[in-house]
Coordinates of C-alpha atoms and ligand atoms in Angstrom, one line a residue:
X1035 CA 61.7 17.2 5.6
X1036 CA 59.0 18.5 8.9
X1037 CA 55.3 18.3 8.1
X1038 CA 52.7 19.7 9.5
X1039 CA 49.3 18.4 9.0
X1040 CA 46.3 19.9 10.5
X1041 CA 42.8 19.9 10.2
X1042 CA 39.7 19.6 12.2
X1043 CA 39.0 15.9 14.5
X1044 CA 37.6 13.8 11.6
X1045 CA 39.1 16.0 8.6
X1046 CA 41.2 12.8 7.8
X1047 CA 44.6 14.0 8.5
X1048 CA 45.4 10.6 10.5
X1049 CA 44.7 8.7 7.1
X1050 CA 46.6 11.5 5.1
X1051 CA 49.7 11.2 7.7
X1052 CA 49.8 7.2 7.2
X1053 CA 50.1 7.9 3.6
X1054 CA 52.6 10.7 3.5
X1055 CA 54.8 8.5 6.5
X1056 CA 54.8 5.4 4.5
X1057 CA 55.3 6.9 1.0
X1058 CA 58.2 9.3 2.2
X1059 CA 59.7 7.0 5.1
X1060 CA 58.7 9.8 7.6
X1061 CA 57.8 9.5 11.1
X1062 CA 54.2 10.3 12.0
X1063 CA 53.9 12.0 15.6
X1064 CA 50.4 12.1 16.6
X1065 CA 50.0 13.8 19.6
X1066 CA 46.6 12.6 19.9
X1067 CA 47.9 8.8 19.6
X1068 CA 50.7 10.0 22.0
X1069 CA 48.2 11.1 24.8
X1070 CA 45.7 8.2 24.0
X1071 CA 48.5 5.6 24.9
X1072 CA 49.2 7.2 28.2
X1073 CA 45.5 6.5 29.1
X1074 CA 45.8 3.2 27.6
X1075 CA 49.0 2.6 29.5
X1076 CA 47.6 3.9 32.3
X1077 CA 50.5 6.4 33.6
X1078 CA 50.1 9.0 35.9
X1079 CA 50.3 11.3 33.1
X1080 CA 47.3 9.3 31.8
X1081 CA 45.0 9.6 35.1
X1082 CA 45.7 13.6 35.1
X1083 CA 44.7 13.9 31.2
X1084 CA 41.9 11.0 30.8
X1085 CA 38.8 13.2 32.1
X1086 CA 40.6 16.9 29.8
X1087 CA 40.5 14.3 26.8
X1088 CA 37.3 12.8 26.9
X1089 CA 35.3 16.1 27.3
X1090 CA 37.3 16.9 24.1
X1091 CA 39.3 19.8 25.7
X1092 CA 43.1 20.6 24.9
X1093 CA 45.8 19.4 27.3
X1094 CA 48.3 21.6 28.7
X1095 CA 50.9 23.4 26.2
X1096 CA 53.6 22.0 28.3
X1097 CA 52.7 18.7 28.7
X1098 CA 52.1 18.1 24.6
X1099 CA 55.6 20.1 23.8
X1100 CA 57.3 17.5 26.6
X1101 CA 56.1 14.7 24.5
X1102 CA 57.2 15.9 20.9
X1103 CA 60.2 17.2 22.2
X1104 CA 61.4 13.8 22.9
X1105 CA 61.2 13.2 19.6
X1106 CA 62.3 15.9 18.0
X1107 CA 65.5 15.2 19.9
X1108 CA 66.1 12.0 18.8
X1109 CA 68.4 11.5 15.8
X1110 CA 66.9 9.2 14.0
X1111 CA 63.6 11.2 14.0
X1112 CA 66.0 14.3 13.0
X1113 CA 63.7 16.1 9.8
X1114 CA 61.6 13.1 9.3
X1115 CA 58.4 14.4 11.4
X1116 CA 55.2 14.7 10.5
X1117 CA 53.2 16.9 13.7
X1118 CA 49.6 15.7 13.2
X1119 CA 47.5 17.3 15.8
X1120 CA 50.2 19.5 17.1
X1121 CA 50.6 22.6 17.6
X1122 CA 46.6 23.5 18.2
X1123 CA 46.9 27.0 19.2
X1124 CA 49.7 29.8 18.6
X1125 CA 51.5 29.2 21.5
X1126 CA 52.4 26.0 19.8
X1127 CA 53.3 27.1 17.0
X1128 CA 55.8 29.4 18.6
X1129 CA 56.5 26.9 20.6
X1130 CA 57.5 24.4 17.5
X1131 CA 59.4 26.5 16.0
X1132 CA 61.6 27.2 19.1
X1133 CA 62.1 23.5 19.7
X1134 CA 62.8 22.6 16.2
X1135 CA 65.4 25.4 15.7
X1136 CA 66.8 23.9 19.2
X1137 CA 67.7 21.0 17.6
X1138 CA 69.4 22.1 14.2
X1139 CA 65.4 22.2 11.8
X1140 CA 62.8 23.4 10.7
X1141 CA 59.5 22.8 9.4
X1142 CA 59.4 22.6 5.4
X1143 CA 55.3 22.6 4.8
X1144 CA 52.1 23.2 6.3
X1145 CA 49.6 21.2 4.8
X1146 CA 46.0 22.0 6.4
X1147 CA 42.7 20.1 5.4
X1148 CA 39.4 22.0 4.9
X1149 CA 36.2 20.3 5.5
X1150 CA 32.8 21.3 6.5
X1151 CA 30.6 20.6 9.8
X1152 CA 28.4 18.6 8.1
X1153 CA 31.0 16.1 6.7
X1154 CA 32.8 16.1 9.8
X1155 CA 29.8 14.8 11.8
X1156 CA 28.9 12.5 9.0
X1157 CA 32.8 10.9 9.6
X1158 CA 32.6 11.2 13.2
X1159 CA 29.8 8.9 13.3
X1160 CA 31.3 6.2 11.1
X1161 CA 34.5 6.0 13.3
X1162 CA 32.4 5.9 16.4
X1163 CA 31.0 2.4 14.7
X1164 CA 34.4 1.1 13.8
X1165 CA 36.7 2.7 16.6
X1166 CA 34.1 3.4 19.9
X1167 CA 36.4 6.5 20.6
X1168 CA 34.5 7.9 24.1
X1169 CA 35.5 11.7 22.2
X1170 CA 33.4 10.8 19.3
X1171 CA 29.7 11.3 20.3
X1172 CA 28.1 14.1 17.9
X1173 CA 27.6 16.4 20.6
X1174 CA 31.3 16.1 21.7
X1175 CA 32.0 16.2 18.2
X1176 CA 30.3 19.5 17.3
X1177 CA 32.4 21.1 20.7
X1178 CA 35.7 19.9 19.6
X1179 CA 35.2 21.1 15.6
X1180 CA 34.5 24.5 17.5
X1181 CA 37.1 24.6 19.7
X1182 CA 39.3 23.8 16.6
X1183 CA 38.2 26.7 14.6
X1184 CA 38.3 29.3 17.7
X1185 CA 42.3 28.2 18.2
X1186 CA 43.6 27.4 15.4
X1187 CA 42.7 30.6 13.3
X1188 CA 45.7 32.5 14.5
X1189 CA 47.8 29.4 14.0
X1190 CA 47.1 29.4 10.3
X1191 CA 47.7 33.2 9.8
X1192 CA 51.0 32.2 11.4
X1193 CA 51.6 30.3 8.8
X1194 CA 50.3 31.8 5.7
X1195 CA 52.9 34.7 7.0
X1196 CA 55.7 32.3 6.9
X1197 CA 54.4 31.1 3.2
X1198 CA 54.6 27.5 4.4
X1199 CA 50.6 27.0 4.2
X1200 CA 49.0 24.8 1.8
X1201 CA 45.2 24.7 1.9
X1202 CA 43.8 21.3 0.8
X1203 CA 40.2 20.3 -0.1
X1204 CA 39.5 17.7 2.0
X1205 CA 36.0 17.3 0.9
X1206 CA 37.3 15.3 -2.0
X1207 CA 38.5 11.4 -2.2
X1208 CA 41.5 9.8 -0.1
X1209 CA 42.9 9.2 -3.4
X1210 CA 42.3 12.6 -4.4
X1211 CA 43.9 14.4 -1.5
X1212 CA 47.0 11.9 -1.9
X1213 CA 47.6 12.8 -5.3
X1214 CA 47.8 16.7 -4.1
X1215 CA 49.6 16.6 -1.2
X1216 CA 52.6 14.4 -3.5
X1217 CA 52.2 17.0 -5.5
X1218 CA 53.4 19.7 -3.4
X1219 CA 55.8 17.5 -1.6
X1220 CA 57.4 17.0 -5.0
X1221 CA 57.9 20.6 -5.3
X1222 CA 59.6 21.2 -2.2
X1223 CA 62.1 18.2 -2.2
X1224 CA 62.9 19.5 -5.9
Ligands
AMP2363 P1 43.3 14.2 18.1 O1 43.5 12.7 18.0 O2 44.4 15.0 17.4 O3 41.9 14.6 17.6 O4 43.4 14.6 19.6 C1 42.5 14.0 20.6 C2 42.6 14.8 21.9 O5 43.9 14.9 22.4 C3 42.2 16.3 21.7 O6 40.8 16.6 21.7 C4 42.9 16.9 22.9 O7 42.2 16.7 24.1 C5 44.2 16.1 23.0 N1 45.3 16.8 22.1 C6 45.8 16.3 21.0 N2 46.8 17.1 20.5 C7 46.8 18.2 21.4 C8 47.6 19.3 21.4 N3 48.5 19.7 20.4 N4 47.4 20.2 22.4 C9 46.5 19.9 23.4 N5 45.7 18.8 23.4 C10 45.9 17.9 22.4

């Protein structure tokens, strides 16, 4: 099974990924982590990106579909992906479903995490205290949750089209959301 997970910065999908990843032995490809570690690792990938990601705009299309492709590719990632934080616009979308069907798959839900403003700055701020991200002020914060909405609104008629999209309150508890989103992933692996 292919996941996608999606939601605006701070909606939790990185703590709802862990969970799906560990309880279904998927893979979780963040392409947030992905870019992060360039920086970290400090490739020449990483010197072109660093100043795009800490504004809190989006990196090229083609240089976040180089770095899932390498792992859609890969056998032993073959239908065990979870995309969190990719695709962001409708181009990637497109784009994901082009790469998957290159390489024999497809994607089998869409599970996307509503939250408000307000309890997106209120989460911001608390991972700023335990993870001093440099994208994580609130004014950065705010410009990011905006840029979210603008680009991804096509991305989710896409998929409501395609009947893969599940809309999940993410507003209530970790636990909560858990239970759901097993819930629907029971339904689909029958
Ligand atoms: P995230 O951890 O998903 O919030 O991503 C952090 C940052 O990485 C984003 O603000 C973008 O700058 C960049 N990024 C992550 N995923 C993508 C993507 N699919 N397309 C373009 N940029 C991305």
């Amino acid at each position: 099974m292919n996941l996608v997970i999606f939601g605006p910065p701070g909606a939790g999908k990185g703590t709802q990924s862990k969970f799906i990843s560990n309880k279904y032995d998927l893979h979780q490809l963040s392409t947030g982590e992905l870019l992060r570690k360039e920086i970290t690792d400090k490739t020449d990938l990483g010197s072109q990106i660093s100043s795009i990601i800490n504004a809190g705009e989006l990196v090229s299309d083609k240089i976040v579909s180089n770095l899932i492709e390498k792992f859609i590719a890969k056998d032993i990632f073959k239908n065990r992906l979870i995309f969190d934080g990719y695709p962001r616009n409708l181009n990637q979308a497109k784009n994901l479903d082009t790469l998957l069907n290159k390489h024999m798959q497809k994607i089998d839900i869409v599970l996307k995490l509503s939250v408000s403003l307000d309890t997106i700055k209120k989460r911001i701020s608390e991972r700023q205290n335990q993870e001093n991200r440099a994208d994580d002020s609130e004014k950065i914060a705010i410009k990011r949750f905006n840029n979210y909405e603008l680009t991804i609104s096509p991305v989710i008629d896409y998929y409501k089209k395609s009947n893969l999209l599940k809309v999940i309150n993410g507003e209530a508890s970790i636990t909560e959301i858990n239970g759901e989103i097993s819930g629907l992933i029971e339904t689909i692996k029958g």
